[in-house]
Coordinates of N, CA and C in Angstrom, one line a residue:
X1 N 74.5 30.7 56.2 CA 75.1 29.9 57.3 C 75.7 28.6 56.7
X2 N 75.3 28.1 56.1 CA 75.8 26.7 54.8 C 76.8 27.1 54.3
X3 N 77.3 28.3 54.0 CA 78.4 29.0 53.1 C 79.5 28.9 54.2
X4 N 79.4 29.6 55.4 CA 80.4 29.4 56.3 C 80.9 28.8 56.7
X5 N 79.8 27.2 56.7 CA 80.2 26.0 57.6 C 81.0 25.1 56.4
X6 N 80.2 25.3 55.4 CA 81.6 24.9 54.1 C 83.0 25.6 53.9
X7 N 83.1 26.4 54.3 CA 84.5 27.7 54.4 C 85.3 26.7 55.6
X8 N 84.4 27.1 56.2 CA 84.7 26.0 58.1 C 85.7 24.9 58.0
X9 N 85.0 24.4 57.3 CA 85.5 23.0 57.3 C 87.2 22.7 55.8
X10 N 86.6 24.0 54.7 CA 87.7 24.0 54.1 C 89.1 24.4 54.8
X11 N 89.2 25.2 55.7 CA 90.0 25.9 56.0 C 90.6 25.4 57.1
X12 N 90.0 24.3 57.4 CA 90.8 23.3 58.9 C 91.7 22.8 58.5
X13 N 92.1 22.7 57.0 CA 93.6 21.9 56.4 C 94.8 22.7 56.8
X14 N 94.7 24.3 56.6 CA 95.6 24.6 56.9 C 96.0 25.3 58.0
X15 N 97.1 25.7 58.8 CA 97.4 26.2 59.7 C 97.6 27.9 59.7
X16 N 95.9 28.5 60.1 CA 96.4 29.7 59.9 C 96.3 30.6 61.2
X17 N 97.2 31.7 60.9 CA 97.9 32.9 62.0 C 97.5 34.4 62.0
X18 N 96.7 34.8 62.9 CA 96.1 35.9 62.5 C 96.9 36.8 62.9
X19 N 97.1 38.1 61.9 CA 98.2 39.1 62.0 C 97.7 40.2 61.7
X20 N 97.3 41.1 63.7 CA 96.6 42.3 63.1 C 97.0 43.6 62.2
X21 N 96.8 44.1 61.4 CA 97.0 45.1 60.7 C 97.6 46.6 61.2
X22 N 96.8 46.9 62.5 CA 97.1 48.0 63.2 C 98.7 47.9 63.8
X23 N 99.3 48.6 64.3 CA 100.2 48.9 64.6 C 100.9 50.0 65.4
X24 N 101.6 50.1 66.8 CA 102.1 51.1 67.3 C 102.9 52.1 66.5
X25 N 102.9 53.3 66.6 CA 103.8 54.2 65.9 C 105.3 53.7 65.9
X26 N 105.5 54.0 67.4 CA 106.7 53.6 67.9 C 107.6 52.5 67.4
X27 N 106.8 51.6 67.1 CA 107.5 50.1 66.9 C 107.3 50.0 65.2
X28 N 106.3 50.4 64.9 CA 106.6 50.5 63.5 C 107.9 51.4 63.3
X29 N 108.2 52.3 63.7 CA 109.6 53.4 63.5 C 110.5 52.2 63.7
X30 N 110.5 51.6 64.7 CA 111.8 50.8 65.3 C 112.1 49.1 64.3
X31 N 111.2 49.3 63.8 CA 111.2 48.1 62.9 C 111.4 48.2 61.4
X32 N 111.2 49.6 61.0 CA 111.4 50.3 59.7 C 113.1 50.1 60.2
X33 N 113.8 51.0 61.2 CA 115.3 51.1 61.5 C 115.6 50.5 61.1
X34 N 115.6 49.1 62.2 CA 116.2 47.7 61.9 C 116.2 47.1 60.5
X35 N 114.9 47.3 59.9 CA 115.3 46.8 58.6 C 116.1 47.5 57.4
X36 N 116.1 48.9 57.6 CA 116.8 50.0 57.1 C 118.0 50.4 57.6
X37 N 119.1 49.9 58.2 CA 120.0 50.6 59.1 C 121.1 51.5 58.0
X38 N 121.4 52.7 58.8 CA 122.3 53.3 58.0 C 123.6 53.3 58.1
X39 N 124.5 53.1 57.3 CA 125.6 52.5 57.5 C 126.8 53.5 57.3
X40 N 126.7 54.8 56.8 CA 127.6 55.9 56.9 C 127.1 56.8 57.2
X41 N 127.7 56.6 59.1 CA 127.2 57.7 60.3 C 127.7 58.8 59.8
X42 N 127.3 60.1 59.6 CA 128.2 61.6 59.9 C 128.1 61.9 61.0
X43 N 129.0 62.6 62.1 CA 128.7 62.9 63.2 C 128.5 64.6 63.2
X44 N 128.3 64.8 64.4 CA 127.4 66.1 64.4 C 128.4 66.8 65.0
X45 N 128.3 68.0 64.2 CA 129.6 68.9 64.3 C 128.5 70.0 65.2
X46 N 129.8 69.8 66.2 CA 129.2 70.8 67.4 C 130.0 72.5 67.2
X47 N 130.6 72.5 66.4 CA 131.5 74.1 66.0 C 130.6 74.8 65.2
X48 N 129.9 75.8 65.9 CA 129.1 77.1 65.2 C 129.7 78.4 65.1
X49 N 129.3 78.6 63.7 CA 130.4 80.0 63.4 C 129.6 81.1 64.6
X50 N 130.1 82.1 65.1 CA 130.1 83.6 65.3 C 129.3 82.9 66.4
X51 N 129.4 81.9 67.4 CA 128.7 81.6 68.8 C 129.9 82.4 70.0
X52 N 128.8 83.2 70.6 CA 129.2 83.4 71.8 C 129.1 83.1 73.1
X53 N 129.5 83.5 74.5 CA 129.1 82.9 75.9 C 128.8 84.3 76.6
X54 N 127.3 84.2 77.2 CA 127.4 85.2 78.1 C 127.0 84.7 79.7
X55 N 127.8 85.7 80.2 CA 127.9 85.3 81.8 C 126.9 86.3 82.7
X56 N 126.1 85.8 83.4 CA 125.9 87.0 84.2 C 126.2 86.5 85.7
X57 N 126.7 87.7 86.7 CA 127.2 88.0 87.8 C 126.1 87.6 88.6
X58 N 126.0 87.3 89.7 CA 125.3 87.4 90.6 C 124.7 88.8 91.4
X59 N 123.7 89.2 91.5 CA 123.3 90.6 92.0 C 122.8 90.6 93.2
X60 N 123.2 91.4 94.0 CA 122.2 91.8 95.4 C 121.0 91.8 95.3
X61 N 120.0 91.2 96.4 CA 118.3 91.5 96.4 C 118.1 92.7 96.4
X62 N 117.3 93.3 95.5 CA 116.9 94.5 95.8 C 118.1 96.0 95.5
X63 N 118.7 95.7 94.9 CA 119.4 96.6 94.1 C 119.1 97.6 92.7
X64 N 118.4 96.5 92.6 CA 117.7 97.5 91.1 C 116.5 96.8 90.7
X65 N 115.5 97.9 89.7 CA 113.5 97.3 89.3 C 114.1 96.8 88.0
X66 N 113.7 95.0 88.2 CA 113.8 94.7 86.7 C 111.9 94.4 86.3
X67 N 112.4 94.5 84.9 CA 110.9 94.1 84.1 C 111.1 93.1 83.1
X68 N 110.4 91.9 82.7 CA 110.3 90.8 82.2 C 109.5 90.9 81.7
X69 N 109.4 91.2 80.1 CA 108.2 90.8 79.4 C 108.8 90.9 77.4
X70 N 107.9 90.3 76.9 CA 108.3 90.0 75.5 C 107.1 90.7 74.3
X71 N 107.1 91.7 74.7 CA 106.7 92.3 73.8 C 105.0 92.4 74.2
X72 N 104.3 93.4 73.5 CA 102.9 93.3 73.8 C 102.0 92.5 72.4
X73 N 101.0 91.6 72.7 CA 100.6 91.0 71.3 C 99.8 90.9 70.7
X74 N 99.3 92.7 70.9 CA 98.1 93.4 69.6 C 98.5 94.8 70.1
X75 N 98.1 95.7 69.4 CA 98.0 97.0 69.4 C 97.3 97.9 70.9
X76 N 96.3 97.1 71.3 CA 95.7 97.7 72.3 C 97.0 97.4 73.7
X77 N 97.4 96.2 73.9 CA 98.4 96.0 74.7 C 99.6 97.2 74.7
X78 N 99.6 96.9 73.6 CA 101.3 97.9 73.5 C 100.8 99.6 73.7
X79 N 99.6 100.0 73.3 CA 99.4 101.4 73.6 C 99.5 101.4 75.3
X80 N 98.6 100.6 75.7 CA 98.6 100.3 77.2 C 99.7 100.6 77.9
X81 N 100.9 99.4 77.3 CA 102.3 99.5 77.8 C 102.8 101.4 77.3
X82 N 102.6 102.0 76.5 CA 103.5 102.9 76.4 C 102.4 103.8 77.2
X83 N 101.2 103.7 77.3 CA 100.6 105.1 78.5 C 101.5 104.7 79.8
X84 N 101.8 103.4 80.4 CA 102.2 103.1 81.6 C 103.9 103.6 81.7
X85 N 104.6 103.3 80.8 CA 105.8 103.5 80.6 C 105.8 104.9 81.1
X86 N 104.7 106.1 80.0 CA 104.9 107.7 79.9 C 105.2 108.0 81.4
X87 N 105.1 107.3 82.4 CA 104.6 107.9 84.1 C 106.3 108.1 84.4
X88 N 107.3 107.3 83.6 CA 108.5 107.1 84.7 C 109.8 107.4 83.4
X89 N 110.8 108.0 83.9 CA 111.3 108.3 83.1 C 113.0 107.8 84.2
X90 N 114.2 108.0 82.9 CA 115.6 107.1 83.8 C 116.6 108.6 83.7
X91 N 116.9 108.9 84.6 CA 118.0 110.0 84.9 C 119.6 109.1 85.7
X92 N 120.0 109.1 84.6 CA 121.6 108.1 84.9 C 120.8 107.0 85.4
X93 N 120.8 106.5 86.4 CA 120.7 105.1 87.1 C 119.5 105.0 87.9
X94 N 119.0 106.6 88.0 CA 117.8 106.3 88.9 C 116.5 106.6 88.0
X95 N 115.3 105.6 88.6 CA 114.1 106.0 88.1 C 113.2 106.5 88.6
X96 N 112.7 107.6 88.4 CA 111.4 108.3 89.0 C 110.6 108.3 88.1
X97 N 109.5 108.4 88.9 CA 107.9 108.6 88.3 C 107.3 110.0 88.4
X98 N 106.6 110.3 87.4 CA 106.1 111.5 87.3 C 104.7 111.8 87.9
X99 N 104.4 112.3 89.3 CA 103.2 112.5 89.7 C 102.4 112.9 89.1
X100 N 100.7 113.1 89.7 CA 99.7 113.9 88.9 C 100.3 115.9 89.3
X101 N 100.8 116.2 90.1 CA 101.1 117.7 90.0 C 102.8 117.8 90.2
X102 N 103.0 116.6 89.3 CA 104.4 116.9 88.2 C 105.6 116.7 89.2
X103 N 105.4 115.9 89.8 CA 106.3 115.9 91.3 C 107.4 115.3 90.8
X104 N 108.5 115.0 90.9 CA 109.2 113.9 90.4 C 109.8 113.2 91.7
X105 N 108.8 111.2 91.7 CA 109.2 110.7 92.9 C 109.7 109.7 92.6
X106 N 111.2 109.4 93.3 CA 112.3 108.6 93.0 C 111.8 106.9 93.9
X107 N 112.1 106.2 92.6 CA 111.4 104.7 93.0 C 112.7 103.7 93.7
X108 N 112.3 103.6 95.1 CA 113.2 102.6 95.4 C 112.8 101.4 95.8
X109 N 113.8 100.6 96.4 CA 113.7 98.7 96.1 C 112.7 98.4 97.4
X110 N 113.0 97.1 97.2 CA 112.1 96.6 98.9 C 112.8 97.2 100.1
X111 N 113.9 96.6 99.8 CA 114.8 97.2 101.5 C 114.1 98.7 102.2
X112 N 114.7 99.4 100.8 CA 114.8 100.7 101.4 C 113.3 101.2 101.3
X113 N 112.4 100.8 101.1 CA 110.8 101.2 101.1 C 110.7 100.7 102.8
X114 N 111.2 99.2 103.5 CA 110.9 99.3 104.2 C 111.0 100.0 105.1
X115 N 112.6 100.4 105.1 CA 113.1 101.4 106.0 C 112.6 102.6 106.4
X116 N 112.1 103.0 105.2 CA 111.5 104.3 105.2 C 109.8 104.2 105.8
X117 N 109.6 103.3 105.5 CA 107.6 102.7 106.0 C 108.3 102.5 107.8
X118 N 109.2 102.1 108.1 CA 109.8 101.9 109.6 C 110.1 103.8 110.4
X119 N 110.6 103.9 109.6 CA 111.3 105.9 109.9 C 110.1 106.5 110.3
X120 N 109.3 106.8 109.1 CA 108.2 107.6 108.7 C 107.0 107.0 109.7
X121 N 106.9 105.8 109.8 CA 105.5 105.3 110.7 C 105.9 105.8 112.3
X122 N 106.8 104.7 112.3 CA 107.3 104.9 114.2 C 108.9 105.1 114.4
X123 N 109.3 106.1 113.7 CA 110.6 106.8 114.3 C 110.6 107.8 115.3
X124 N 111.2 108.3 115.3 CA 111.6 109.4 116.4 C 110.1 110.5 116.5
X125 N 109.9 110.7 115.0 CA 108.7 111.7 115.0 C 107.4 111.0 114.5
X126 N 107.4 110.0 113.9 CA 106.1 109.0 113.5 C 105.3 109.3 114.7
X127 N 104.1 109.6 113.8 CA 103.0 109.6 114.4 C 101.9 108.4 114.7
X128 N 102.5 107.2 113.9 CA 101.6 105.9 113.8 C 100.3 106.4 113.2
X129 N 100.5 106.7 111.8 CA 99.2 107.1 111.0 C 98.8 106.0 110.2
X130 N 97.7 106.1 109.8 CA 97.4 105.2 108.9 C 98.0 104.5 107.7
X131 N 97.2 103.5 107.1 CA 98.3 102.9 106.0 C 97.8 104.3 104.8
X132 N 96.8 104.3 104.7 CA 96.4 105.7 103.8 C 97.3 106.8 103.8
X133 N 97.3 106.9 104.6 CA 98.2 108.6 105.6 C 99.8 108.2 105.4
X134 N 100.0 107.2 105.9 CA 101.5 106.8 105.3 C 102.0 106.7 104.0
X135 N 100.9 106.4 103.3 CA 101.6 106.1 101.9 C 101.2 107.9 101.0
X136 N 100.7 108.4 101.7 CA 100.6 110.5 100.8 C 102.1 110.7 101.5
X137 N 101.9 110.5 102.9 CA 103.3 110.9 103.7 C 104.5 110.6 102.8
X138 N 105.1 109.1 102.5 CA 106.2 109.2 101.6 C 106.1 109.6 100.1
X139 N 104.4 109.6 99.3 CA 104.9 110.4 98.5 C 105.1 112.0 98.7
X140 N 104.5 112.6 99.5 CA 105.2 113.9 99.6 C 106.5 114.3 100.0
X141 N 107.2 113.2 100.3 CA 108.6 113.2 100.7 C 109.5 112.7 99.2
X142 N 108.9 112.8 98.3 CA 109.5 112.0 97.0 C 109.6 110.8 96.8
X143 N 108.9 109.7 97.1 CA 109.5 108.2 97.1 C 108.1 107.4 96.3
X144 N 108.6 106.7 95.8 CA 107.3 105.9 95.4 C 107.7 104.4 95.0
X145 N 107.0 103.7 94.9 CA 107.3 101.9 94.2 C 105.9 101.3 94.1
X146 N 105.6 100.7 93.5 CA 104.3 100.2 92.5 C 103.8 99.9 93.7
X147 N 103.7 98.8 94.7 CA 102.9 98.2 95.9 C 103.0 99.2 97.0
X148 N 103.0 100.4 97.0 CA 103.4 101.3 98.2 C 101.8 101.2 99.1
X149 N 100.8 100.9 98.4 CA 99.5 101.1 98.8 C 99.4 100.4 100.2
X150 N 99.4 98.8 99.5 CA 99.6 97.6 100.2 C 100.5 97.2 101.4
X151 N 101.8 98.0 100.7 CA 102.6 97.5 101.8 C 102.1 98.7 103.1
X152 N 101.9 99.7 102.7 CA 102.0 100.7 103.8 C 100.5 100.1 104.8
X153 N 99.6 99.6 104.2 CA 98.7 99.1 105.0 C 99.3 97.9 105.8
X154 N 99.4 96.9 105.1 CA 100.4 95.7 106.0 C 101.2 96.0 107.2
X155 N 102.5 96.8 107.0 CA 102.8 97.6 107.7 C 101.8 98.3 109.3
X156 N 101.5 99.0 108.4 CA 100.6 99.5 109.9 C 99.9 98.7 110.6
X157 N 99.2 97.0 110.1 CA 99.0 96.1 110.6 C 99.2 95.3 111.6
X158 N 101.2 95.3 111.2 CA 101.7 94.9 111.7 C 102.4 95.6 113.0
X159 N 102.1 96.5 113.2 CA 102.8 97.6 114.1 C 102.5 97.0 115.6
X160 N 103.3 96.8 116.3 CA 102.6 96.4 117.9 C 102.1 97.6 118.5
X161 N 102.6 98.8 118.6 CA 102.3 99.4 118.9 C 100.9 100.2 118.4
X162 N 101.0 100.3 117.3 CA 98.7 100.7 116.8 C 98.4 99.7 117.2
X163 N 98.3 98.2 117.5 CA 98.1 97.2 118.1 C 97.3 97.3 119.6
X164 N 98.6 98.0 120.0 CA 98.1 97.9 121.7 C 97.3 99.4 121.7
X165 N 97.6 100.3 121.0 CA 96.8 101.4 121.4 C 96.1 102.2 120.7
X166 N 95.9 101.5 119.6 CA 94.2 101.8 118.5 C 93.4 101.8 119.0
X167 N 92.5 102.5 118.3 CA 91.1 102.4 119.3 C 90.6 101.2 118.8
X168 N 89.8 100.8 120.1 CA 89.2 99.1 120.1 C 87.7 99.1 119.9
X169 N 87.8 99.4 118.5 CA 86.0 99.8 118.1 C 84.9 98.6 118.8
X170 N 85.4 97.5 119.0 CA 84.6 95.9 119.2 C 84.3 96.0 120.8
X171 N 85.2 96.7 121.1 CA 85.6 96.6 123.0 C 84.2 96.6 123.6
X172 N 84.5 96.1 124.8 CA 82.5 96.2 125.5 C 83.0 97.7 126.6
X173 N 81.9 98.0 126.1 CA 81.3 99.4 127.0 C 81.8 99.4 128.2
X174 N 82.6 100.6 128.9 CA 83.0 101.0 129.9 C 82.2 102.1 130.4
X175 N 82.5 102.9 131.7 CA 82.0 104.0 132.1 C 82.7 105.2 131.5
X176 N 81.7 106.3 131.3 CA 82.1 107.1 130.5 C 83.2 108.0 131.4
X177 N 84.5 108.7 131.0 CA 85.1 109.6 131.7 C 85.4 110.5 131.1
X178 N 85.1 111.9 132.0 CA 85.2 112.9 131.5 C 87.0 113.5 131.0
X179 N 86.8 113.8 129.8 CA 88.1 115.0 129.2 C 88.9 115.8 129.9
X180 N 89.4 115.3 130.7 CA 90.5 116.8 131.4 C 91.6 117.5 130.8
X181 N 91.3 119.0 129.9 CA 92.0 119.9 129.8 C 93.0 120.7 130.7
X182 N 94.2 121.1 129.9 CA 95.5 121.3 130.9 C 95.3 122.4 131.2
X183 N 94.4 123.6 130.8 CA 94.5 125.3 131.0 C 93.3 125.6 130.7
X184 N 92.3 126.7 131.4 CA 91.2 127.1 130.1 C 91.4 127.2 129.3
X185 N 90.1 127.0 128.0 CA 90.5 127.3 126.7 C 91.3 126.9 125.8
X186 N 91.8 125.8 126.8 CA 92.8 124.8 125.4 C 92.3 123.7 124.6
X187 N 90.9 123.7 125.4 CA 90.5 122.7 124.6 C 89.2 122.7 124.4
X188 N 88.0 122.7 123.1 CA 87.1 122.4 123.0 C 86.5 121.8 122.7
X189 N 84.8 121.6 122.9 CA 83.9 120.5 122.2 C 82.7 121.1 121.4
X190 N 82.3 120.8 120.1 CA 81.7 121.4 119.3 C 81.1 120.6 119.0
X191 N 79.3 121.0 118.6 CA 78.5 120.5 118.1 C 77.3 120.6 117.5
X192 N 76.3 120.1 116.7 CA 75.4 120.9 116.4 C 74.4 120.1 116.8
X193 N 73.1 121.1 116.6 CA 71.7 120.6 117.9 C 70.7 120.8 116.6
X194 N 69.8 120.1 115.9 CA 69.2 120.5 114.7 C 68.8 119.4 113.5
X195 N 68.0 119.8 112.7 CA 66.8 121.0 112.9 C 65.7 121.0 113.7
X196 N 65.9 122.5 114.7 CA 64.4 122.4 115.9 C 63.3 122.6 115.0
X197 N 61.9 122.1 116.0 CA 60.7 122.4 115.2 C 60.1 123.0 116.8
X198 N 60.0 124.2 117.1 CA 59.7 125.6 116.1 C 61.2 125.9 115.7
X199 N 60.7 126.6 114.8 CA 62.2 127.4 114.3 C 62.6 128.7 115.6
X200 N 63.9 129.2 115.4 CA 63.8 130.1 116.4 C 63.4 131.2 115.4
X201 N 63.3 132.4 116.3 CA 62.9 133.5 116.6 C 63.2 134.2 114.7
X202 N 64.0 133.7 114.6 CA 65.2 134.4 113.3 C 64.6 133.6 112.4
X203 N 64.2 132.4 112.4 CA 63.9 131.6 111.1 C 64.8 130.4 110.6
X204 N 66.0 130.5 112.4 CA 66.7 129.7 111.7 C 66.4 127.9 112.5
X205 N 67.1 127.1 112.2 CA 66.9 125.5 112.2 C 67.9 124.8 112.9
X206 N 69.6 125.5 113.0 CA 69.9 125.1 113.7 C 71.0 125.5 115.0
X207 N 71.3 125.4 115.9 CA 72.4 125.4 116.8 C 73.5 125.0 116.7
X208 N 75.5 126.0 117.0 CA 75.9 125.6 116.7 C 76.5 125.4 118.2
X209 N 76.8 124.8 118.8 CA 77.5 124.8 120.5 C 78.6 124.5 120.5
X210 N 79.5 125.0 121.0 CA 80.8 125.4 121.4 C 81.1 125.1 123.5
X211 N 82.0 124.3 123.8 CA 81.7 124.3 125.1 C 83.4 124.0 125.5
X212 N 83.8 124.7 126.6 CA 85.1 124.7 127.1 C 85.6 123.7 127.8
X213 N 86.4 122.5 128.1 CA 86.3 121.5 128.6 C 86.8 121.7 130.3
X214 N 87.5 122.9 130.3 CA 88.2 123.2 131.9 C 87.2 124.0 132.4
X215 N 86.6 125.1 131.7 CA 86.1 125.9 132.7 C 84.2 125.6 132.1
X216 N 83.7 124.6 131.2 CA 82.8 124.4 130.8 C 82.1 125.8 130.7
X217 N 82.8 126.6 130.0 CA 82.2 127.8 129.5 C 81.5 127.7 127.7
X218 N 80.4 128.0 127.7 CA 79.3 127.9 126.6 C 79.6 129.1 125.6
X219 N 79.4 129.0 124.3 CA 79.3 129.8 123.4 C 78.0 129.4 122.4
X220 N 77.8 129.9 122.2 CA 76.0 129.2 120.6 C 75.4 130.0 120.1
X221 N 75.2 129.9 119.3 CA 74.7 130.7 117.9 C 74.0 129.3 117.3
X222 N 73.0 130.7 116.3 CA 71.5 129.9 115.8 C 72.0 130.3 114.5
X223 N 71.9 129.0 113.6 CA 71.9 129.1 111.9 C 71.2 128.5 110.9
X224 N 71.2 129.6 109.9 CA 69.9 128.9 109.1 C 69.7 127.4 107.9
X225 N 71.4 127.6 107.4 CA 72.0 126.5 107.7 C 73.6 126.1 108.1
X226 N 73.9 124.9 108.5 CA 75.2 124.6 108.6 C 76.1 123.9 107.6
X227 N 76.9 125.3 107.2 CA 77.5 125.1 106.3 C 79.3 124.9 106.7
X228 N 80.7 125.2 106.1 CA 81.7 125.2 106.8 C 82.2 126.5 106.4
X229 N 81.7 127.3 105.7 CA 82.2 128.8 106.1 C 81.6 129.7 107.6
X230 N 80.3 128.8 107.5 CA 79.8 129.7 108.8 C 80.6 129.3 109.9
X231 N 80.6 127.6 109.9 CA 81.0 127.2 111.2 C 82.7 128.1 111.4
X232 N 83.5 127.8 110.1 CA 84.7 128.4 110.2 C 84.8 130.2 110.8
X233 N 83.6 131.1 110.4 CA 83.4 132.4 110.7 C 83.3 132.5 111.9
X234 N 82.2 131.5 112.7 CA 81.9 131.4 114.4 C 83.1 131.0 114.8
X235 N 83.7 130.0 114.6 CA 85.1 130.0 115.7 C 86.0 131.3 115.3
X236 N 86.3 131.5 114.0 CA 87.6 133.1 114.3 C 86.7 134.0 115.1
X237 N 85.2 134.3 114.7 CA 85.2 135.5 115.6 C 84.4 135.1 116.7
X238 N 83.9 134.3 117.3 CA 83.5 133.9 119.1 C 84.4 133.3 119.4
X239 N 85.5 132.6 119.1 CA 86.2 131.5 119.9 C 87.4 131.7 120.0
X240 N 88.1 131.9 118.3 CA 89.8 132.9 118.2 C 90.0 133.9 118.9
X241 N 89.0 134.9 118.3 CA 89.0 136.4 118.7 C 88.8 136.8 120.0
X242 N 88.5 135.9 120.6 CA 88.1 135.6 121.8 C 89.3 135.2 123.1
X243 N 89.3 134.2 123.0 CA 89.6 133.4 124.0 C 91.1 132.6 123.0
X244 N 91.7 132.8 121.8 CA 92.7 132.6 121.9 C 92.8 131.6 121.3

């Protein structure tokens, strides 16, 4: 502390200015310039040999499937890309996809997907099927596009009419009314009653009931089990062979 206060006191003669060391990048650059200035500018030649201009046109929405991407960037990606690729192949201008039982279904844009989800759902013959049901429906008509799943559910969503006359699974309980059939025999109600304990007579477990809705005419048979050949055997020969 003696050492300092002697420093102290030496150093009050002169007038000193503290000048820190550290420094901005920036202003260091700009103070190197200034003190360096260059004095034979070249200017920058903007003429590049073999430069070209390309123009592209403006395109309709929905005219053609573009894909945007720059390569895949490992080996697993790029096998990936070429299993996905293998599905769709280019015939002149159009592209189809190759189904699982070799179908070949031609891929179109938004527009005309919707048209066809509008045709096929609630046109002239639409049935207002499901989004499931709609989207096998236009692939078996040839058509396909990557979001067909989606949109065909949306779609049917948005339908006013499945709207107003879907069934209203939440609805509160009404009275029950009975089925009225247009003719005998045009229409029936099937069901099975099972397994009884005792067994019947045969050994068998269950019942299969058959009942006419106009003329509430009964058919039944006992089985040992219910399976869909038997059920399919009971209707051709008690119910087809029968009644028509």
């Amino acid at each position: 502390m003696r050492n300092i206060a002697k420093w102290r006191c030496q150093l009050t003669e002169y007038d000193i200015e503290y000048v820190p060391r550290t420094s901005v990048k920036g202003q260091a650059i700009a103070d190197h310039l200034a003190e360096f200035p260059i004095e034979d500018d070249t200017p920058i030649d903007f003429d590049f040999p073999d430069e070209g201009i390309l123009q592209v046109d403006e395109e309709e929405d929905g005219t053609a499937w573009k894909m945007y991407f720059d390569g895949a960037r490992n080996s697993t990606s790029s096998e990936t890309l070429t299993r996905l690729a293998a599905h769709y192949f280019l015939s002149g201008e159009t592209l189809y996809r190759r189904s699982f039982d070799a179908t070949l279904l031609r891929c179109v844009d938004e527009n005309e997907a919707q048209r066809l989800m509008g045709e096929i759902h609630e046109g002239n013959c639409g049935p207002h099927m499901s989004g499931l049901m709609l989207t096998k429906k236009l692939m078996r008509l040839g058509y396909f596009w990557s979001t067909m799943e989606a949109d065909c559910a949306k779609h049917v969503r948005h339908c006013h009419l499945c709207q107003v006359y879907a069934d209203q699974i939440k609805a509160p309980p009404n009275e029950l009314r009975p089925m009225a059939a247009p003719w005998p025999f045009s229409m029936w109600g099937i069901d099975v009653i099972g397994p009884i304990n005792p067994k019947a007579s045969n050994r068998h477990l269950f019942i299969l009931v058959t009942i006419d809705y106009f003329t509430k005419w009964i058919e039944a048979i006992t089985l040992a089990s219910v399976t869909a050949n038997a059920v399919a055997r009971f209707l051709k020969r008690d119910i087809i062979a029968r009644y028509g």
